[in-house]
Short mmCIF file of N, CA and C in Angstrom, two decimals:
data_model
loop_
_atom_site.label_atom_id
_atom_site.label_comp_id
_atom_site.label_asym_id
_atom_site.label_seq_id
_atom_site.Cartn_x
_atom_site.Cartn_y
_atom_site.Cartn_z
N MET L 1 90.70 73.44 81.40
CA MET L 1 91.68 74.41 80.92
C MET L 1 91.10 75.09 79.68
N ILE L 2 91.24 76.41 79.61
CA ILE L 2 90.71 77.19 78.49
C ILE L 2 91.85 77.54 77.55
N PHE L 3 91.66 77.26 76.25
CA PHE L 3 92.67 77.58 75.25
C PHE L 3 92.22 78.80 74.45
N VAL L 4 93.15 79.70 74.16
CA VAL L 4 92.85 80.89 73.36
C VAL L 4 93.04 80.51 71.90
N THR L 5 92.03 80.70 71.11
CA THR L 5 92.13 80.35 69.69
C THR L 5 92.47 81.55 68.82
N SER L 6 92.16 82.74 69.29
CA SER L 6 92.53 83.94 68.54
C SER L 6 92.69 85.09 69.52
N ALA L 7 93.57 86.02 69.15
CA ALA L 7 93.83 87.17 70.01
C ALA L 7 94.25 88.35 69.15
N ARG L 8 94.13 89.53 69.70
CA ARG L 8 94.53 90.74 68.99
C ARG L 8 95.49 91.51 69.89
N VAL L 9 96.61 91.92 69.31
CA VAL L 9 97.63 92.65 70.06
C VAL L 9 97.82 94.01 69.40
N ILE L 10 97.78 95.05 70.19
CA ILE L 10 98.02 96.41 69.69
C ILE L 10 99.41 96.83 70.14
N VAL L 11 100.25 97.21 69.18
CA VAL L 11 101.63 97.61 69.48
C VAL L 11 101.80 99.06 69.05
N ILE L 12 102.33 99.86 69.95
CA ILE L 12 102.64 101.26 69.65
C ILE L 12 104.15 101.42 69.73
N VAL L 13 104.77 101.83 68.64
CA VAL L 13 106.22 102.02 68.59
C VAL L 13 106.50 103.50 68.77
N LEU L 14 107.24 103.83 69.81
CA LEU L 14 107.59 105.22 70.10
C LEU L 14 109.04 105.47 69.74
N GLU L 15 109.33 106.66 69.25
CA GLU L 15 110.71 107.02 68.97
C GLU L 15 111.44 107.26 70.28
N GLU L 16 112.66 106.76 70.35
CA GLU L 16 113.46 106.97 71.56
C GLU L 16 114.17 108.31 71.44
N THR L 17 113.89 109.18 72.36
CA THR L 17 114.53 110.49 72.34
C THR L 17 115.45 110.61 73.55
N VAL L 18 116.56 111.24 73.35
CA VAL L 18 117.52 111.45 74.42
C VAL L 18 117.31 112.86 74.97
N PRO L 19 117.02 112.96 76.26
CA PRO L 19 116.82 114.30 76.82
C PRO L 19 118.14 115.07 76.82
N PRO L 20 118.11 116.36 76.60
CA PRO L 20 119.35 117.14 76.60
C PRO L 20 119.97 117.14 78.00
N VAL L 21 121.30 117.13 78.02
CA VAL L 21 122.02 117.14 79.29
C VAL L 21 121.94 118.54 79.88
N LYS L 22 121.43 118.61 81.09
CA LYS L 22 121.33 119.91 81.76
C LYS L 22 122.64 120.18 82.50
N ARG L 23 123.29 121.25 82.15
CA ARG L 23 124.55 121.62 82.78
C ARG L 23 124.27 122.50 83.98
N ARG L 24 125.00 122.25 85.03
CA ARG L 24 124.85 123.07 86.23
C ARG L 24 125.59 124.39 86.03
N VAL L 25 125.02 125.45 86.52
CA VAL L 25 125.63 126.77 86.41
C VAL L 25 125.95 127.24 87.83
N PRO L 26 127.23 127.57 88.09
CA PRO L 26 127.57 128.03 89.44
C PRO L 26 126.97 129.41 89.72
N ALA L 27 126.80 129.67 90.99
CA ALA L 27 126.31 130.99 91.39
C ALA L 27 127.31 132.05 90.94
N ALA L 28 126.83 133.21 90.60
CA ALA L 28 127.70 134.28 90.09
C ALA L 28 128.73 134.71 91.13
N THR L 29 128.44 134.54 92.41
CA THR L 29 129.37 134.97 93.45
C THR L 29 130.58 134.04 93.58
N ILE L 30 130.47 132.79 93.08
CA ILE L 30 131.61 131.87 93.20
C ILE L 30 132.17 131.44 91.85
N ALA L 31 131.56 131.86 90.76
CA ALA L 31 131.99 131.45 89.43
C ALA L 31 133.41 131.95 89.15
N GLY L 32 134.28 131.04 88.73
CA GLY L 32 135.64 131.39 88.35
C GLY L 32 136.59 131.60 89.50
N LYS L 33 136.22 131.26 90.72
CA LYS L 33 137.08 131.52 91.88
C LYS L 33 137.75 130.26 92.42
N ALA L 34 137.53 129.11 91.81
CA ALA L 34 138.14 127.87 92.30
C ALA L 34 139.53 127.69 91.71
N ARG L 35 140.40 127.06 92.48
CA ARG L 35 141.73 126.73 92.00
C ARG L 35 141.99 125.26 92.27
N ILE L 36 142.56 124.55 91.29
CA ILE L 36 142.94 123.16 91.47
C ILE L 36 144.37 123.15 92.00
N LEU L 37 144.55 122.60 93.18
CA LEU L 37 145.86 122.63 93.83
C LEU L 37 146.61 121.30 93.73
N GLY L 38 145.99 120.28 93.19
CA GLY L 38 146.67 118.99 93.11
C GLY L 38 145.95 118.06 92.16
N ASP L 39 146.30 116.79 92.25
CA ASP L 39 145.72 115.77 91.40
C ASP L 39 144.30 115.46 91.87
N LEU L 40 143.35 115.51 90.97
CA LEU L 40 141.97 115.24 91.34
C LEU L 40 141.62 113.76 91.32
N ILE L 41 142.52 112.92 90.80
CA ILE L 41 142.23 111.49 90.65
C ILE L 41 142.75 110.68 91.82
N SER L 42 143.99 110.87 92.19
CA SER L 42 144.58 110.04 93.25
C SER L 42 144.35 110.69 94.61
N PRO L 43 144.22 109.85 95.66
CA PRO L 43 143.99 110.40 97.00
C PRO L 43 145.24 111.09 97.55
N VAL L 44 145.04 112.00 98.47
CA VAL L 44 146.15 112.74 99.08
C VAL L 44 146.92 111.84 100.04
N VAL L 45 146.19 110.99 100.75
CA VAL L 45 146.79 110.12 101.76
C VAL L 45 146.95 108.72 101.17
N ASP L 46 148.04 108.03 101.51
CA ASP L 46 148.26 106.67 101.04
C ASP L 46 147.16 105.74 101.52
N GLU L 47 146.85 104.72 100.72
CA GLU L 47 145.80 103.77 101.08
C GLU L 47 146.13 103.01 102.35
N GLN L 48 147.41 102.84 102.66
CA GLN L 48 147.81 102.13 103.88
C GLN L 48 147.37 102.89 105.13
N ASP L 49 147.16 104.19 105.02
CA ASP L 49 146.78 105.01 106.17
C ASP L 49 145.26 105.10 106.35
N TRP L 50 144.49 104.49 105.47
CA TRP L 50 143.04 104.56 105.57
C TRP L 50 142.56 103.58 106.63
N GLU L 51 141.85 104.06 107.62
CA GLU L 51 141.34 103.20 108.68
C GLU L 51 140.20 102.31 108.18
N CYS L 52 139.44 102.77 107.21
CA CYS L 52 138.29 101.99 106.75
C CYS L 52 138.71 100.73 106.01
N LEU L 53 139.96 100.65 105.54
CA LEU L 53 140.42 99.46 104.83
C LEU L 53 140.97 98.40 105.77
N LYS L 54 141.09 98.74 107.05
CA LYS L 54 141.66 97.79 108.01
C LYS L 54 140.61 96.89 108.58
#
């Protein structure tokens, strides 16, 4: 078995940068033409009617 008696370690510390959030831009032909007609959080159909839960 070989034992290491001395070693050299090189450490480079980099600054952590947060990349800017890229926002999506809608096409000019559809920008501003959407309408919210209901609740965006809750489903339209009751969970009891979902076939995938059965």
